[in-house]
Amino acid sequence: MHPLTAGRVGKALVALVLGVAVGTVGTLMHRSVQPWGVVACLALVATAGVVARAWDGWPTLVAYALGVLGSTQLLAREGPGGDVLMPAGQAIGWVWVLGAVVVVLGVAAAPRRLFVDPPVERPSAVTSASTTPWPEPVAQPGAVGAGDPVLEAGDDTAP
């Protein structure tokens, strides 16, 4: 287990803010163009969740999930003036709320190897008789190429 450092706490706080932003945008936009609005918002939840998990593992994913689910639940409630962002009778609101939970759980259940990028050693230098790097340059800028006609001095005719 990794030690809890200031850097990890900072990354978790950034992931929490990212989760709140994604949850807020998703709650506001999931009904925009039905059904594509909710599909785009769930894709946003998945993409940001993958980023959060790949960034620093479980601490950032948990903070991100708390941000998404917390902001979604908070905005699902009735506002002070009686306004609602997710009417109770519309199924698309339930698709958004439950879909966000399922997507976050799906990112959490994904195998660890999808998020780990181990360092790869560079291959050793190959020794060869030639000191010219591969690929060899074909021609210098301004040089006559293989397909260009060569004009001799005094030759005024061009092919």
Coordinates of N, CA and C in Angstrom, one line a residue:
M1 N 0.8 -1.2 0.0 CA 0.0 0.0 0.0 C 0.9 1.2 0.0
H2 N 0.5 2.2 -0.8 CA 1.3 3.4 -0.9 C 1.1 4.3 0.3
P3 N 2.1 5.0 0.8 CA 1.9 5.9 1.9 C 1.0 7.2 1.5
L4 N 0.3 7.7 2.5 CA -0.5 8.9 2.3 C 0.4 10.1 2.3
T5 N 0.6 10.7 1.2 CA 1.5 11.9 1.1 C 0.6 13.1 0.7
A6 N 1.3 14.3 0.8 CA 0.6 15.5 0.4 C 0.2 15.5 -1.1
G7 N 1.1 14.9 -1.9 CA 0.8 14.8 -3.3 C -0.4 13.9 -3.6
R8 N -0.6 12.8 -2.9 CA -1.7 11.9 -3.1 C -3.0 12.6 -2.6
V9 N -2.9 13.3 -1.5 CA -4.1 14.0 -1.0 C -4.5 15.1 -2.0
G10 N -3.5 15.8 -2.5 CA -3.8 16.9 -3.5 C -4.4 16.3 -4.8
K11 N -3.9 15.1 -5.2 CA -4.5 14.5 -6.4 C -6.0 14.1 -6.1
A12 N -6.2 13.6 -4.9 CA -7.6 13.1 -4.5 C -8.5 14.3 -4.5
L13 N -8.0 15.5 -4.0 CA -8.9 16.7 -4.0 C -9.2 17.2 -5.4
V14 N -8.2 17.1 -6.3 CA -8.5 17.5 -7.7 C -9.5 16.5 -8.3
A15 N -9.3 15.2 -8.0 CA -10.3 14.3 -8.5 C -11.7 14.5 -8.0
L16 N -11.8 14.9 -6.7 CA -13.1 15.2 -6.1 C -13.7 16.4 -6.9
V17 N -12.9 17.4 -7.1 CA -13.4 18.6 -7.9 C -13.9 18.2 -9.3
L18 N -13.1 17.3 -9.9 CA -13.4 16.8 -11.2 C -14.7 16.1 -11.2
G19 N -14.9 15.2 -10.2 CA -16.2 14.5 -10.0 C -17.4 15.4 -9.8
V20 N -17.2 16.5 -9.0 CA -18.3 17.4 -8.8 C -18.6 18.1 -10.1
A21 N -17.6 18.5 -10.9 CA -17.9 19.1 -12.1 C -18.6 18.2 -13.1
V22 N -18.1 16.9 -13.2 CA -18.8 16.0 -14.1 C -20.2 15.7 -13.7
G23 N -20.4 15.5 -12.4 CA -21.8 15.2 -11.9 C -22.7 16.4 -12.1
T24 N -22.2 17.6 -12.0 CA -23.0 18.8 -12.2 C -23.4 19.0 -13.6
V25 N -22.4 18.8 -14.5 CA -22.6 18.9 -16.0 C -23.6 17.8 -16.4
G26 N -23.4 16.6 -15.9 CA -24.3 15.5 -16.3 C -25.7 15.7 -15.8
T27 N -25.9 16.2 -14.6 CA -27.2 16.5 -14.1 C -27.9 17.6 -14.9
L28 N -27.2 18.6 -15.3 CA -27.8 19.7 -16.0 C -28.1 19.3 -17.5
M29 N -27.3 18.4 -18.1 CA -27.3 18.2 -19.5 C -27.9 16.8 -19.9
H30 N -28.2 15.9 -19.0 CA -28.6 14.6 -19.4 C -30.0 14.6 -20.1
R31 N -30.8 15.6 -20.0 CA -32.1 15.6 -20.7 C -32.1 16.5 -21.9
S32 N -30.9 17.0 -22.3 CA -30.8 17.9 -23.4 C -31.4 17.4 -24.7
V33 N -30.8 16.4 -25.3 CA -31.2 15.8 -26.5 C -31.4 14.3 -26.2
Q34 N -32.7 13.9 -26.0 CA -32.9 12.6 -25.5 C -32.9 11.6 -26.7
P35 N -32.2 10.5 -26.6 CA -31.5 9.9 -25.5 C -30.0 10.2 -25.5
W36 N -29.6 11.0 -26.5 CA -28.1 11.2 -26.7 C -27.5 12.0 -25.6
G37 N -28.3 12.9 -25.0 CA -27.7 13.7 -23.9 C -27.2 12.8 -22.7
V38 N -28.1 11.8 -22.3 CA -27.7 10.9 -21.2 C -26.5 10.0 -21.7
V39 N -26.5 9.6 -22.9 CA -25.4 8.8 -23.4 C -24.1 9.5 -23.4
A40 N -24.1 10.8 -23.8 CA -22.9 11.6 -23.8 C -22.5 11.9 -22.3
C41 N -23.4 12.1 -21.4 CA -23.1 12.3 -20.0 C -22.5 11.1 -19.4
L42 N -23.0 9.9 -19.7 CA -22.5 8.7 -19.1 C -21.1 8.4 -19.7
A43 N -20.9 8.8 -21.0 CA -19.6 8.6 -21.6 C -18.6 9.5 -20.9
L44 N -19.0 10.7 -20.5 CA -18.2 11.7 -19.8 C -17.8 11.1 -18.4
V45 N -18.8 10.5 -17.7 CA -18.5 9.9 -16.4 C -17.4 8.8 -16.6
A46 N -17.6 8.0 -17.6 CA -16.6 6.9 -17.8 C -15.2 7.4 -18.2
T47 N -15.2 8.4 -19.0 CA -13.9 8.9 -19.4 C -13.1 9.5 -18.3
A48 N -13.8 10.4 -17.5 CA -13.2 11.0 -16.4 C -12.9 10.0 -15.3
G49 N -13.7 9.0 -15.2 CA -13.3 7.9 -14.2 C -12.1 7.2 -14.5
V50 N -11.9 6.9 -15.8 CA -10.7 6.2 -16.3 C -9.5 7.1 -16.0
V51 N -9.6 8.4 -16.3 CA -8.5 9.3 -16.1 C -8.2 9.4 -14.6
A52 N -9.2 9.4 -13.7 CA -9.0 9.5 -12.3 C -8.3 8.2 -11.8
R53 N -8.7 7.1 -12.2 CA -8.1 5.8 -11.8 C -6.7 5.7 -12.3
A54 N -6.5 6.0 -13.6 CA -5.1 5.9 -14.1 C -4.2 6.9 -13.5
W55 N -4.7 8.0 -13.0 CA -3.8 9.1 -12.5 C -3.1 8.6 -11.2
D56 N -3.8 8.1 -10.3 CA -3.2 7.7 -9.0 C -3.9 6.5 -8.3
G57 N -4.6 5.8 -9.1 CA -5.2 4.5 -8.5 C -6.5 4.8 -7.7
W58 N -6.6 4.0 -6.6 CA -7.9 4.0 -5.9 C -8.2 5.3 -5.1
P59 N -7.3 6.0 -4.5 CA -7.6 7.2 -3.8 C -8.3 8.2 -4.7
T60 N -7.8 8.4 -5.9 CA -8.4 9.4 -6.8 C -9.7 8.9 -7.4
L61 N -9.8 7.6 -7.6 CA -11.1 7.0 -8.1 C -12.2 7.2 -7.1
V62 N -11.9 6.9 -5.8 CA -12.9 7.0 -4.8 C -13.3 8.5 -4.6
A63 N -12.3 9.4 -4.6 CA -12.7 10.8 -4.5 C -13.5 11.3 -5.7
Y64 N -13.2 10.8 -6.9 CA -13.9 11.1 -8.1 C -15.4 10.6 -8.0
A65 N -15.5 9.4 -7.5 CA -16.8 8.8 -7.4 C -17.7 9.5 -6.3
L66 N -17.1 9.9 -5.2 CA -17.8 10.7 -4.2 C -18.2 12.0 -4.8
G67 N -17.4 12.7 -5.7 CA -17.8 13.9 -6.3 C -18.9 13.8 -7.3
V68 N -18.9 12.7 -8.1 CA -19.9 12.5 -9.1 C -21.2 12.2 -8.4
L69 N -21.2 11.2 -7.6 CA -22.4 10.7 -7.0 C -23.0 11.7 -6.0
G70 N -22.1 12.4 -5.3 CA -22.6 13.4 -4.3 C -23.3 14.6 -5.0
S71 N -22.6 15.1 -6.0 CA -23.2 16.2 -6.7 C -24.5 15.8 -7.5
T72 N -24.6 14.6 -8.0 CA -25.8 14.1 -8.7 C -26.9 14.0 -7.7
Q73 N -26.6 13.4 -6.5 CA -27.7 13.3 -5.5 C -28.1 14.6 -4.9
L74 N -27.2 15.5 -4.7 CA -27.6 16.8 -4.2 C -28.4 17.6 -5.2
L75 N -28.1 17.6 -6.5 CA -28.8 18.3 -7.5 C -30.2 17.6 -7.9
A76 N -30.3 16.3 -7.4 CA -31.6 15.6 -7.7 C -32.7 16.1 -6.8
R77 N -32.3 16.7 -5.7 CA -33.3 17.2 -4.7 C -34.1 18.4 -5.2
E78 N -35.1 18.7 -4.5 CA -35.9 19.9 -4.9 C -35.2 21.1 -4.4
G79 N -35.1 22.1 -5.2 CA -34.4 23.4 -4.8 C -35.2 24.2 -3.9
P80 N -34.6 25.3 -3.4 CA -35.3 26.2 -2.4 C -36.6 26.8 -3.0
G81 N -36.7 27.0 -4.2 CA -37.8 27.6 -4.8 C -38.8 26.6 -5.4
G82 N -38.6 25.4 -5.1 CA -39.5 24.3 -5.6 C -39.1 23.8 -7.0
D83 N -38.0 24.3 -7.6 CA -37.6 23.8 -8.9 C -36.8 22.5 -8.7
V84 N -36.9 21.7 -9.8 CA -36.2 20.4 -9.8 C -35.5 20.2 -11.2
L85 N -34.3 19.6 -11.1 CA -33.5 19.3 -12.3 C -33.8 18.0 -12.9
M86 N -34.3 17.1 -12.0 CA -34.7 15.7 -12.4 C -36.1 15.4 -12.0
P87 N -37.1 15.7 -12.8 CA -38.5 15.4 -12.4 C -38.7 13.9 -12.1
A88 N -39.5 13.7 -11.1 CA -39.7 12.3 -10.6 C -40.4 11.4 -11.6
G89 N -41.2 11.9 -12.5 CA -41.9 11.0 -13.4 C -41.1 10.6 -14.7
Q90 N -39.9 11.1 -14.9 CA -39.2 10.9 -16.1 C -38.2 9.8 -15.9
A91 N -38.2 8.8 -16.7 CA -37.3 7.6 -16.6 C -35.9 8.0 -16.9
I92 N -35.7 9.1 -17.7 CA -34.3 9.4 -18.1 C -33.5 9.9 -16.9
G93 N -34.2 10.5 -15.9 CA -33.5 10.9 -14.7 C -33.0 9.7 -13.9
W94 N -33.7 8.6 -13.9 CA -33.3 7.4 -13.2 C -32.2 6.8 -14.0
V95 N -32.2 6.8 -15.4 CA -31.2 6.3 -16.2 C -29.9 7.0 -15.9
W96 N -29.9 8.4 -15.7 CA -28.8 9.1 -15.4 C -28.2 8.8 -14.0
V97 N -29.0 8.8 -13.0 CA -28.6 8.5 -11.6 C -28.0 7.1 -11.5
L98 N -28.8 6.1 -11.9 CA -28.3 4.7 -11.8 C -27.2 4.4 -12.8
G99 N -27.3 5.0 -13.9 CA -26.2 4.8 -14.9 C -24.9 5.3 -14.5
A100 N -24.9 6.4 -13.8 CA -23.6 7.0 -13.3 C -23.0 6.0 -12.3
V101 N -23.9 5.5 -11.4 CA -23.4 4.5 -10.4 C -22.8 3.3 -11.1
V102 N -23.5 2.7 -12.1 CA -23.0 1.6 -12.8 C -21.7 1.8 -13.5
V103 N -21.6 3.0 -14.2 CA -20.4 3.3 -14.9 C -19.2 3.5 -14.0
V104 N -19.4 4.1 -12.8 CA -18.3 4.3 -11.9 C -17.9 2.9 -11.3
L105 N -18.9 2.1 -11.0 CA -18.5 0.7 -10.6 C -17.8 -0.1 -11.7
G106 N -18.2 0.1 -12.9 CA -17.5 -0.6 -14.0 C -16.1 -0.1 -14.1
V107 N -15.8 1.1 -14.0 CA -14.4 1.6 -14.0 C -13.6 1.0 -12.8
A108 N -14.3 0.9 -11.7 CA -13.6 0.4 -10.5 C -13.4 -1.1 -10.7
A109 N -14.2 -1.8 -11.4 CA -14.1 -3.3 -11.6 C -13.1 -3.6 -12.7
A110 N -12.7 -2.7 -13.5 CA -11.8 -3.0 -14.6 C -10.5 -3.5 -14.1
P111 N -9.8 -4.3 -14.8 CA -8.5 -4.9 -14.3 C -7.5 -3.8 -14.2
R112 N -6.6 -4.0 -13.2 CA -5.6 -3.0 -12.9 C -4.6 -2.9 -14.1
R113 N -4.3 -3.9 -14.8 CA -3.4 -3.8 -15.9 C -3.8 -2.8 -17.0
L114 N -5.0 -2.5 -17.1 CA -5.5 -1.4 -18.0 C -5.0 0.0 -17.7
F115 N -4.6 0.1 -16.4 CA -4.3 1.5 -15.9 C -2.8 1.6 -15.5
V116 N -2.1 0.5 -15.6 CA -0.7 0.6 -15.3 C 0.2 0.7 -16.5
D117 N 1.1 1.6 -16.5 CA 2.0 1.8 -17.6 C 3.4 1.5 -17.2
P118 N 3.9 0.3 -17.1 CA 5.2 0.0 -16.6 C 6.3 0.5 -17.5
P119 N 7.4 1.0 -17.0 CA 8.5 1.4 -17.8 C 9.1 0.3 -18.6
V120 N 9.5 0.6 -19.8 CA 10.1 -0.4 -20.7 C 11.5 0.0 -21.0
E121 N 12.4 -1.0 -20.9 CA 13.8 -0.7 -21.1 C 14.0 -0.5 -22.6
R122 N 14.9 0.4 -22.9 CA 15.3 0.6 -24.3 C 16.2 -0.5 -24.8
P123 N 16.0 -0.9 -26.1 CA 16.9 -2.0 -26.6 C 18.3 -1.5 -26.7
S124 N 19.3 -2.4 -26.5 CA 20.7 -2.0 -26.5 C 21.0 -1.6 -28.0
A125 N 22.1 -0.7 -28.0 CA 22.5 -0.2 -29.3 C 23.0 -1.4 -30.2
V126 N 22.6 -1.4 -31.5 CA 23.0 -2.4 -32.4 C 24.3 -1.9 -33.0
T127 N 25.3 -2.8 -33.0 CA 26.6 -2.4 -33.6 C 26.6 -2.9 -35.1
S128 N 27.0 -2.0 -35.9 CA 27.1 -2.3 -37.4 C 28.3 -1.7 -38.0
A129 N 28.7 -2.2 -39.1 CA 29.9 -1.7 -39.8 C 29.6 -0.3 -40.3
S130 N 28.4 0.1 -40.6 CA 28.1 1.4 -41.1 C 27.9 2.4 -40.0
T131 N 28.3 3.6 -40.1 CA 28.1 4.6 -39.1 C 27.0 5.5 -39.5
T132 N 26.4 5.3 -40.7 CA 25.3 6.1 -41.1 C 24.0 5.7 -40.4
P133 N 23.3 6.6 -39.9 CA 22.0 6.3 -39.3 C 21.0 5.8 -40.3
W134 N 20.1 4.9 -39.9 CA 19.1 4.4 -40.7 C 17.8 5.3 -40.5
P135 N 17.1 5.7 -41.4 CA 17.3 5.5 -42.9 C 18.3 6.6 -43.4
E136 N 19.0 6.2 -44.4 CA 19.9 7.1 -45.0 C 19.2 8.2 -45.7
P137 N 19.7 9.4 -45.7 CA 19.1 10.5 -46.4 C 19.2 10.3 -47.9
V138 N 18.1 10.6 -48.6 CA 18.0 10.3 -50.0 C 18.8 11.4 -50.8
A139 N 18.6 12.6 -50.5 CA 19.2 13.7 -51.2 C 19.3 14.9 -50.3
Q140 N 20.2 15.8 -50.6 CA 20.3 17.0 -49.9 C 19.3 18.0 -50.5
P141 N 18.8 19.0 -49.8 CA 17.9 19.9 -50.4 C 18.6 20.7 -51.5
G142 N 17.9 20.8 -52.6 CA 18.5 21.4 -53.8 C 19.3 20.5 -54.7
A143 N 19.6 19.3 -54.3 CA 20.4 18.4 -55.1 C 19.5 17.8 -56.2
V144 N 20.1 17.3 -57.2 CA 19.4 16.7 -58.3 C 19.0 15.3 -57.9
G145 N 17.8 15.0 -58.0 CA 17.3 13.7 -57.7 C 17.4 12.7 -58.8
A146 N 17.1 11.5 -58.6 CA 17.2 10.4 -59.6 C 16.3 10.6 -60.8
G147 N 15.1 11.2 -60.6 CA 14.2 11.4 -61.7 C 14.3 12.7 -62.3
D148 N 15.2 13.6 -61.9 CA 15.3 15.0 -62.4 C 16.2 14.9 -63.6
P149 N 15.8 15.6 -64.7 CA 16.7 15.7 -65.9 C 17.9 16.5 -65.6
V150 N 19.1 16.1 -66.1 CA 20.3 16.9 -65.9 C 20.5 17.7 -67.2
L151 N 20.6 19.0 -67.1 CA 20.8 19.8 -68.3 C 22.3 20.2 -68.3
E152 N 22.9 20.0 -69.5 CA 24.3 20.3 -69.7 C 24.4 21.8 -70.0
A153 N 25.5 22.3 -69.9 CA 25.8 23.7 -70.2 C 25.5 23.9 -71.7
G154 N 24.8 24.9 -72.1 CA 24.5 25.1 -73.5 C 23.3 24.4 -74.0
D155 N 22.7 23.5 -73.2 CA 21.5 22.7 -73.7 C 20.3 23.4 -73.3
D156 N 19.6 24.0 -74.3 CA 18.4 24.8 -74.1 C 17.1 24.0 -74.2
T157 N 17.2 22.8 -74.5 CA 16.0 22.0 -74.7 C 15.7 21.2 -73.4
A158 N 14.5 21.3 -72.9 CA 14.1 20.5 -71.7 C 13.1 19.5 -72.1
P159 N 13.2 18.3 -71.6 CA 12.2 17.3 -72.0 C 10.8 17.6 -71.6

